[in-house]
């Protein structure tokens, strides 16, 4: 492991478990100590993400990234829920497991009431057709161009 903040020193002693020898005292660099102190949540999140992946059958990278963000948000919410349960002294048997948490969250989102419908566009009231056509404003404006018949069905048709 490399770090620009910590070097090899200072080292401290920590206890590690080995099957053959039991607990053994080993030297540990400062960078490893800091990593172990601060990265436990990241490792837990990565591990929990690997258990129940959402399947995305798309090659569109944006959809895959958004699904990954949703998965990370759900996993971090479960980790926060679990730590809050410990703070509230809730028994472990009353704390939801990760899969149950995801299923319960999905059910709650499906059962939630729909958002208010956006208002429909109101039509601008127009005068009655007899009044509207009184001054012949319903006819298109004609442009005065010499030999206008030449320009029919061409790109110049917009000038007529």
JSON list of C-alpha atoms in Angstrom, two decimals:
[
{"chain": "A", "resi": 1, "resn": "UNK", "atom": "CA", "xyz": [0.00, 0.00, 0.00]},
{"chain": "A", "resi": 2, "resn": "UNK", "atom": "CA", "xyz": [1.37, 3.42, -0.92]},
{"chain": "A", "resi": 3, "resn": "UNK", "atom": "CA", "xyz": [0.64, 6.76, 0.67]},
{"chain": "A", "resi": 4, "resn": "UNK", "atom": "CA", "xyz": [1.87, 10.31, 0.23]},
{"chain": "A", "resi": 5, "resn": "UNK", "atom": "CA", "xyz": [0.82, 11.17, 3.78]},
{"chain": "A", "resi": 6, "resn": "UNK", "atom": "CA", "xyz": [2.38, 8.33, 5.79]},
{"chain": "A", "resi": 7, "resn": "UNK", "atom": "CA", "xyz": [5.73, 6.65, 5.47]},
{"chain": "A", "resi": 8, "resn": "UNK", "atom": "CA", "xyz": [6.83, 3.37, 6.95]},
{"chain": "A", "resi": 9, "resn": "UNK", "atom": "CA", "xyz": [7.34, 4.94, 10.35]},
{"chain": "A", "resi": 10, "resn": "UNK", "atom": "CA", "xyz": [5.84, 5.14, 12.92]},
{"chain": "A", "resi": 11, "resn": "UNK", "atom": "CA", "xyz": [5.03, 1.48, 13.35]},
{"chain": "A", "resi": 12, "resn": "UNK", "atom": "CA", "xyz": [2.97, -0.01, 16.11]},
{"chain": "A", "resi": 13, "resn": "UNK", "atom": "CA", "xyz": [2.17, -3.51, 17.29]},
{"chain": "A", "resi": 14, "resn": "UNK", "atom": "CA", "xyz": [-1.18, -5.19, 16.68]},
{"chain": "A", "resi": 15, "resn": "UNK", "atom": "CA", "xyz": [-2.60, -8.64, 17.22]},
{"chain": "A", "resi": 16, "resn": "UNK", "atom": "CA", "xyz": [-3.49, -10.87, 14.23]},
{"chain": "A", "resi": 17, "resn": "UNK", "atom": "CA", "xyz": [-5.04, -14.32, 14.18]},
{"chain": "A", "resi": 18, "resn": "UNK", "atom": "CA", "xyz": [-3.30, -17.21, 12.44]},
{"chain": "A", "resi": 19, "resn": "UNK", "atom": "CA", "xyz": [-4.84, -20.69, 12.30]},
{"chain": "A", "resi": 20, "resn": "UNK", "atom": "CA", "xyz": [-1.54, -22.36, 13.07]},
{"chain": "A", "resi": 21, "resn": "UNK", "atom": "CA", "xyz": [-0.23, -20.08, 15.83]},
{"chain": "A", "resi": 22, "resn": "UNK", "atom": "CA", "xyz": [-3.34, -18.35, 17.23]},
{"chain": "A", "resi": 23, "resn": "UNK", "atom": "CA", "xyz": [-2.94, -14.66, 18.12]},
{"chain": "A", "resi": 24, "resn": "UNK", "atom": "CA", "xyz": [0.41, -13.27, 17.02]},
{"chain": "A", "resi": 25, "resn": "UNK", "atom": "CA", "xyz": [1.81, -9.78, 17.62]},
{"chain": "A", "resi": 26, "resn": "UNK", "atom": "CA", "xyz": [2.90, -8.17, 14.33]},
{"chain": "A", "resi": 27, "resn": "UNK", "atom": "CA", "xyz": [4.32, -4.79, 13.38]},
{"chain": "A", "resi": 28, "resn": "UNK", "atom": "CA", "xyz": [1.95, -2.51, 11.52]},
{"chain": "A", "resi": 29, "resn": "UNK", "atom": "CA", "xyz": [2.87, 0.67, 9.56]},
{"chain": "A", "resi": 30, "resn": "UNK", "atom": "CA", "xyz": [0.89, 3.85, 10.20]},
{"chain": "A", "resi": 31, "resn": "UNK", "atom": "CA", "xyz": [-0.73, 3.77, 6.75]},
{"chain": "A", "resi": 32, "resn": "UNK", "atom": "CA", "xyz": [-2.26, 0.34, 7.49]},
{"chain": "A", "resi": 33, "resn": "UNK", "atom": "CA", "xyz": [-3.51, 1.53, 10.88]},
{"chain": "A", "resi": 34, "resn": "UNK", "atom": "CA", "xyz": [-5.21, 4.56, 9.30]},
{"chain": "A", "resi": 35, "resn": "UNK", "atom": "CA", "xyz": [-6.70, 2.43, 6.54]},
{"chain": "A", "resi": 36, "resn": "UNK", "atom": "CA", "xyz": [-8.13, -0.04, 9.04]},
{"chain": "A", "resi": 37, "resn": "UNK", "atom": "CA", "xyz": [-9.53, 2.77, 11.20]},
{"chain": "A", "resi": 38, "resn": "UNK", "atom": "CA", "xyz": [-11.24, 4.66, 8.38]},
{"chain": "A", "resi": 39, "resn": "UNK", "atom": "CA", "xyz": [-12.09, 2.26, 5.55]},
{"chain": "A", "resi": 40, "resn": "UNK", "atom": "CA", "xyz": [-14.18, -0.34, 7.33]},
{"chain": "A", "resi": 41, "resn": "UNK", "atom": "CA", "xyz": [-17.44, 1.12, 5.98]},
{"chain": "A", "resi": 42, "resn": "UNK", "atom": "CA", "xyz": [-16.18, 1.15, 2.40]},
{"chain": "A", "resi": 43, "resn": "UNK", "atom": "CA", "xyz": [-15.12, -2.48, 2.58]},
{"chain": "A", "resi": 44, "resn": "UNK", "atom": "CA", "xyz": [-18.45, -3.41, 4.15]},
{"chain": "A", "resi": 45, "resn": "UNK", "atom": "CA", "xyz": [-20.35, -1.57, 1.42]},
{"chain": "A", "resi": 46, "resn": "UNK", "atom": "CA", "xyz": [-18.36, -3.31, -1.32]},
{"chain": "A", "resi": 47, "resn": "UNK", "atom": "CA", "xyz": [-18.93, -6.69, 0.31]},
{"chain": "A", "resi": 48, "resn": "UNK", "atom": "CA", "xyz": [-22.67, -6.13, 0.72]},
{"chain": "A", "resi": 49, "resn": "UNK", "atom": "CA", "xyz": [-22.96, -4.92, -2.89]},
{"chain": "A", "resi": 50, "resn": "UNK", "atom": "CA", "xyz": [-21.49, -8.19, -4.09]},
{"chain": "A", "resi": 51, "resn": "UNK", "atom": "CA", "xyz": [-24.14, -10.29, -2.31]},
{"chain": "A", "resi": 52, "resn": "UNK", "atom": "CA", "xyz": [-27.31, -9.12, -4.08]},
{"chain": "A", "resi": 53, "resn": "UNK", "atom": "CA", "xyz": [-26.48, -7.27, -7.29]},
{"chain": "A", "resi": 54, "resn": "UNK", "atom": "CA", "xyz": [-29.29, -5.69, -9.27]},
{"chain": "A", "resi": 55, "resn": "UNK", "atom": "CA", "xyz": [-29.23, -7.16, -12.74]},
{"chain": "A", "resi": 56, "resn": "UNK", "atom": "CA", "xyz": [-28.94, -4.61, -15.52]},
{"chain": "A", "resi": 57, "resn": "UNK", "atom": "CA", "xyz": [-29.22, -6.02, -19.01]},
{"chain": "A", "resi": 58, "resn": "UNK", "atom": "CA", "xyz": [-28.13, -2.94, -20.82]},
{"chain": "A", "resi": 59, "resn": "UNK", "atom": "CA", "xyz": [-24.97, -1.82, -22.48]},
{"chain": "A", "resi": 60, "resn": "UNK", "atom": "CA", "xyz": [-25.76, 1.84, -21.97]},
{"chain": "A", "resi": 61, "resn": "UNK", "atom": "CA", "xyz": [-23.16, 3.10, -19.56]},
{"chain": "A", "resi": 62, "resn": "UNK", "atom": "CA", "xyz": [-25.36, 5.81, -18.08]},
{"chain": "A", "resi": 63, "resn": "UNK", "atom": "CA", "xyz": [-28.03, 3.31, -17.02]},
{"chain": "A", "resi": 64, "resn": "UNK", "atom": "CA", "xyz": [-25.41, 1.06, -15.47]},
{"chain": "A", "resi": 65, "resn": "UNK", "atom": "CA", "xyz": [-23.85, 3.95, -13.55]},
{"chain": "A", "resi": 66, "resn": "UNK", "atom": "CA", "xyz": [-27.23, 5.11, -12.24]},
{"chain": "A", "resi": 67, "resn": "UNK", "atom": "CA", "xyz": [-28.12, 1.57, -11.12]},
{"chain": "A", "resi": 68, "resn": "UNK", "atom": "CA", "xyz": [-24.76, 1.35, -9.33]},
{"chain": "A", "resi": 69, "resn": "UNK", "atom": "CA", "xyz": [-25.47, 4.65, -7.55]},
{"chain": "A", "resi": 70, "resn": "UNK", "atom": "CA", "xyz": [-28.89, 3.35, -6.47]},
{"chain": "A", "resi": 71, "resn": "UNK", "atom": "CA", "xyz": [-27.30, 0.16, -5.16]},
{"chain": "A", "resi": 72, "resn": "UNK", "atom": "CA", "xyz": [-24.67, 2.10, -3.21]},
{"chain": "A", "resi": 73, "resn": "UNK", "atom": "CA", "xyz": [-27.34, 4.40, -1.74]},
{"chain": "A", "resi": 74, "resn": "UNK", "atom": "CA", "xyz": [-29.48, 1.44, -0.64]},
{"chain": "A", "resi": 75, "resn": "UNK", "atom": "CA", "xyz": [-26.48, -0.37, 0.83]},
{"chain": "A", "resi": 76, "resn": "UNK", "atom": "CA", "xyz": [-25.28, 2.70, 2.73]},
{"chain": "A", "resi": 77, "resn": "UNK", "atom": "CA", "xyz": [-28.84, 3.22, 4.03]},
{"chain": "A", "resi": 78, "resn": "UNK", "atom": "CA", "xyz": [-28.84, -0.35, 5.36]},
{"chain": "A", "resi": 79, "resn": "UNK", "atom": "CA", "xyz": [-25.42, 0.15, 7.02]},
{"chain": "A", "resi": 80, "resn": "UNK", "atom": "CA", "xyz": [-26.73, 3.35, 8.64]},
{"chain": "A", "resi": 81, "resn": "UNK", "atom": "CA", "xyz": [-29.92, 1.52, 9.71]},
{"chain": "A", "resi": 82, "resn": "UNK", "atom": "CA", "xyz": [-27.86, -1.24, 11.30]},
{"chain": "A", "resi": 83, "resn": "UNK", "atom": "CA", "xyz": [-25.63, 1.20, 13.20]},
{"chain": "A", "resi": 84, "resn": "UNK", "atom": "CA", "xyz": [-28.68, 3.20, 14.36]},
{"chain": "A", "resi": 85, "resn": "UNK", "atom": "CA", "xyz": [-30.24, -0.03, 15.63]},
{"chain": "A", "resi": 86, "resn": "UNK", "atom": "CA", "xyz": [-27.15, -0.67, 17.76]},
{"chain": "A", "resi": 87, "resn": "UNK", "atom": "CA", "xyz": [-27.28, 2.88, 19.15]},
{"chain": "A", "resi": 88, "resn": "UNK", "atom": "CA", "xyz": [-30.96, 2.43, 20.03]},
{"chain": "A", "resi": 89, "resn": "UNK", "atom": "CA", "xyz": [-30.16, -0.92, 21.72]},
{"chain": "A", "resi": 90, "resn": "UNK", "atom": "CA", "xyz": [-32.55, -2.76, 19.41]},
{"chain": "A", "resi": 91, "resn": "UNK", "atom": "CA", "xyz": [-32.13, -6.55, 19.66]},
{"chain": "A", "resi": 92, "resn": "UNK", "atom": "CA", "xyz": [-30.37, -8.14, 16.69]},
{"chain": "A", "resi": 93, "resn": "UNK", "atom": "CA", "xyz": [-33.38, -10.36, 16.01]},
{"chain": "A", "resi": 94, "resn": "UNK", "atom": "CA", "xyz": [-35.50, -7.22, 15.40]},
{"chain": "A", "resi": 95, "resn": "UNK", "atom": "CA", "xyz": [-33.01, -5.74, 12.94]},
{"chain": "A", "resi": 96, "resn": "UNK", "atom": "CA", "xyz": [-33.70, -6.48, 9.28]},
{"chain": "A", "resi": 97, "resn": "UNK", "atom": "CA", "xyz": [-31.16, -8.36, 7.23]},
{"chain": "A", "resi": 98, "resn": "UNK", "atom": "CA", "xyz": [-29.81, -6.75, 4.06]},
{"chain": "A", "resi": 99, "resn": "UNK", "atom": "CA", "xyz": [-32.05, -8.62, 1.60]},
{"chain": "A", "resi": 100, "resn": "UNK", "atom": "CA", "xyz": [-35.16, -8.05, 3.75]},
{"chain": "A", "resi": 101, "resn": "UNK", "atom": "CA", "xyz": [-34.26, -4.36, 3.96]},
{"chain": "A", "resi": 102, "resn": "UNK", "atom": "CA", "xyz": [-33.99, -4.09, 0.15]},
{"chain": "A", "resi": 103, "resn": "UNK", "atom": "CA", "xyz": [-37.28, -5.94, -0.37]},
{"chain": "A", "resi": 104, "resn": "UNK", "atom": "CA", "xyz": [-39.08, -3.82, 2.24]},
{"chain": "A", "resi": 105, "resn": "UNK", "atom": "CA", "xyz": [-37.72, -0.63, 0.68]},
{"chain": "A", "resi": 106, "resn": "UNK", "atom": "CA", "xyz": [-38.92, -1.72, -2.77]},
{"chain": "A", "resi": 107, "resn": "UNK", "atom": "CA", "xyz": [-42.39, -2.57, -1.45]},
{"chain": "A", "resi": 108, "resn": "UNK", "atom": "CA", "xyz": [-42.65, 0.79, 0.31]},
{"chain": "A", "resi": 109, "resn": "UNK", "atom": "CA", "xyz": [-41.64, 2.66, -2.83]},
{"chain": "A", "resi": 110, "resn": "UNK", "atom": "CA", "xyz": [-44.22, 0.75, -4.89]},
{"chain": "A", "resi": 111, "resn": "UNK", "atom": "CA", "xyz": [-46.97, 1.34, -2.31]},
{"chain": "A", "resi": 112, "resn": "UNK", "atom": "CA", "xyz": [-46.24, 5.04, -1.86]},
{"chain": "A", "resi": 113, "resn": "UNK", "atom": "CA", "xyz": [-48.94, 7.42, -3.10]},
{"chain": "A", "resi": 114, "resn": "UNK", "atom": "CA", "xyz": [-48.30, 8.92, -6.53]},
{"chain": "A", "resi": 115, "resn": "UNK", "atom": "CA", "xyz": [-46.95, 12.40, -6.80]},
{"chain": "A", "resi": 116, "resn": "UNK", "atom": "CA", "xyz": [-49.33, 15.18, -7.74]},
{"chain": "A", "resi": 117, "resn": "UNK", "atom": "CA", "xyz": [-50.04, 15.18, -11.42]},
{"chain": "A", "resi": 118, "resn": "UNK", "atom": "CA", "xyz": [-48.52, 18.14, -13.22]},
{"chain": "A", "resi": 119, "resn": "UNK", "atom": "CA", "xyz": [-51.17, 20.60, -14.31]},
{"chain": "A", "resi": 120, "resn": "UNK", "atom": "CA", "xyz": [-52.30, 20.21, -17.87]},
{"chain": "A", "resi": 121, "resn": "UNK", "atom": "CA", "xyz": [-51.66, 23.07, -20.21]},
{"chain": "A", "resi": 122, "resn": "UNK", "atom": "CA", "xyz": [-54.70, 25.27, -20.40]},
{"chain": "A", "resi": 123, "resn": "UNK", "atom": "CA", "xyz": [-55.78, 26.29, -23.84]},
{"chain": "A", "resi": 124, "resn": "UNK", "atom": "CA", "xyz": [-55.78, 29.95, -24.65]},
{"chain": "A", "resi": 125, "resn": "UNK", "atom": "CA", "xyz": [-59.37, 30.83, -25.43]},
{"chain": "A", "resi": 126, "resn": "UNK", "atom": "CA", "xyz": [-59.84, 32.01, -28.99]},
{"chain": "A", "resi": 127, "resn": "UNK", "atom": "CA", "xyz": [-62.68, 34.06, -30.31]},
{"chain": "A", "resi": 128, "resn": "UNK", "atom": "CA", "xyz": [-65.54, 32.37, -32.04]},
{"chain": "A", "resi": 129, "resn": "UNK", "atom": "CA", "xyz": [-64.79, 31.36, -35.70]},
{"chain": "A", "resi": 130, "resn": "UNK", "atom": "CA", "xyz": [-67.16, 33.92, -37.23]},
{"chain": "A", "resi": 131, "resn": "UNK", "atom": "CA", "xyz": [-65.41, 36.76, -35.40]},
{"chain": "A", "resi": 132, "resn": "UNK", "atom": "CA", "xyz": [-61.98, 35.32, -36.12]},
{"chain": "A", "resi": 133, "resn": "UNK", "atom": "CA", "xyz": [-62.57, 35.22, -39.89]},
{"chain": "A", "resi": 134, "resn": "UNK", "atom": "CA", "xyz": [-64.29, 38.58, -40.04]},
{"chain": "A", "resi": 135, "resn": "UNK", "atom": "CA", "xyz": [-61.23, 40.44, -41.30]},
{"chain": "A", "resi": 136, "resn": "UNK", "atom": "CA", "xyz": [-59.73, 37.49, -43.24]},
{"chain": "A", "resi": 137, "resn": "UNK", "atom": "CA", "xyz": [-56.86, 37.12, -40.78]},
{"chain": "A", "resi": 138, "resn": "UNK", "atom": "CA", "xyz": [-57.13, 33.37, -41.16]},
{"chain": "A", "resi": 139, "resn": "UNK", "atom": "CA", "xyz": [-55.59, 33.46, -44.62]},
{"chain": "A", "resi": 140, "resn": "UNK", "atom": "CA", "xyz": [-51.80, 33.12, -45.03]},
{"chain": "A", "resi": 141, "resn": "UNK", "atom": "CA", "xyz": [-49.84, 36.19, -46.02]},
{"chain": "A", "resi": 142, "resn": "UNK", "atom": "CA", "xyz": [-48.83, 36.15, -49.67]},
{"chain": "A", "resi": 143, "resn": "UNK", "atom": "CA", "xyz": [-45.46, 37.50, -50.69]},
{"chain": "A", "resi": 144, "resn": "UNK", "atom": "CA", "xyz": [-45.02, 39.43, -53.89]},
{"chain": "A", "resi": 145, "resn": "UNK", "atom": "CA", "xyz": [-42.31, 37.53, -55.80]},
{"chain": "A", "resi": 146, "resn": "UNK", "atom": "CA", "xyz": [-41.87, 37.55, -59.58]},
{"chain": "A", "resi": 147, "resn": "UNK", "atom": "CA", "xyz": [-42.42, 34.16, -61.17]},
{"chain": "A", "resi": 148, "resn": "UNK", "atom": "CA", "xyz": [-43.57, 32.55, -57.92]},
{"chain": "A", "resi": 149, "resn": "UNK", "atom": "CA", "xyz": [-44.71, 29.42, -59.79]},
{"chain": "A", "resi": 150, "resn": "UNK", "atom": "CA", "xyz": [-41.05, 28.56, -60.43]},
{"chain": "A", "resi": 151, "resn": "UNK", "atom": "CA", "xyz": [-40.43, 28.06, -56.76]},
{"chain": "A", "resi": 152, "resn": "UNK", "atom": "CA", "xyz": [-43.16, 25.51, -56.04]},
{"chain": "A", "resi": 153, "resn": "UNK", "atom": "CA", "xyz": [-41.95, 22.30, -54.38]},
{"chain": "A", "resi": 154, "resn": "UNK", "atom": "CA", "xyz": [-38.41, 23.53, -54.01]},
{"chain": "A", "resi": 155, "resn": "UNK", "atom": "CA", "xyz": [-36.42, 24.97, -51.20]},
{"chain": "A", "resi": 156, "resn": "UNK", "atom": "CA", "xyz": [-37.61, 28.39, -52.24]},
{"chain": "A", "resi": 157, "resn": "UNK", "atom": "CA", "xyz": [-41.23, 27.43, -51.53]},
{"chain": "A", "resi": 158, "resn": "UNK", "atom": "CA", "xyz": [-40.99, 29.06, -48.13]},
{"chain": "A", "resi": 159, "resn": "UNK", "atom": "CA", "xyz": [-40.84, 32.49, -49.83]},
{"chain": "A", "resi": 160, "resn": "UNK", "atom": "CA", "xyz": [-44.31, 32.16, -51.34]}
]
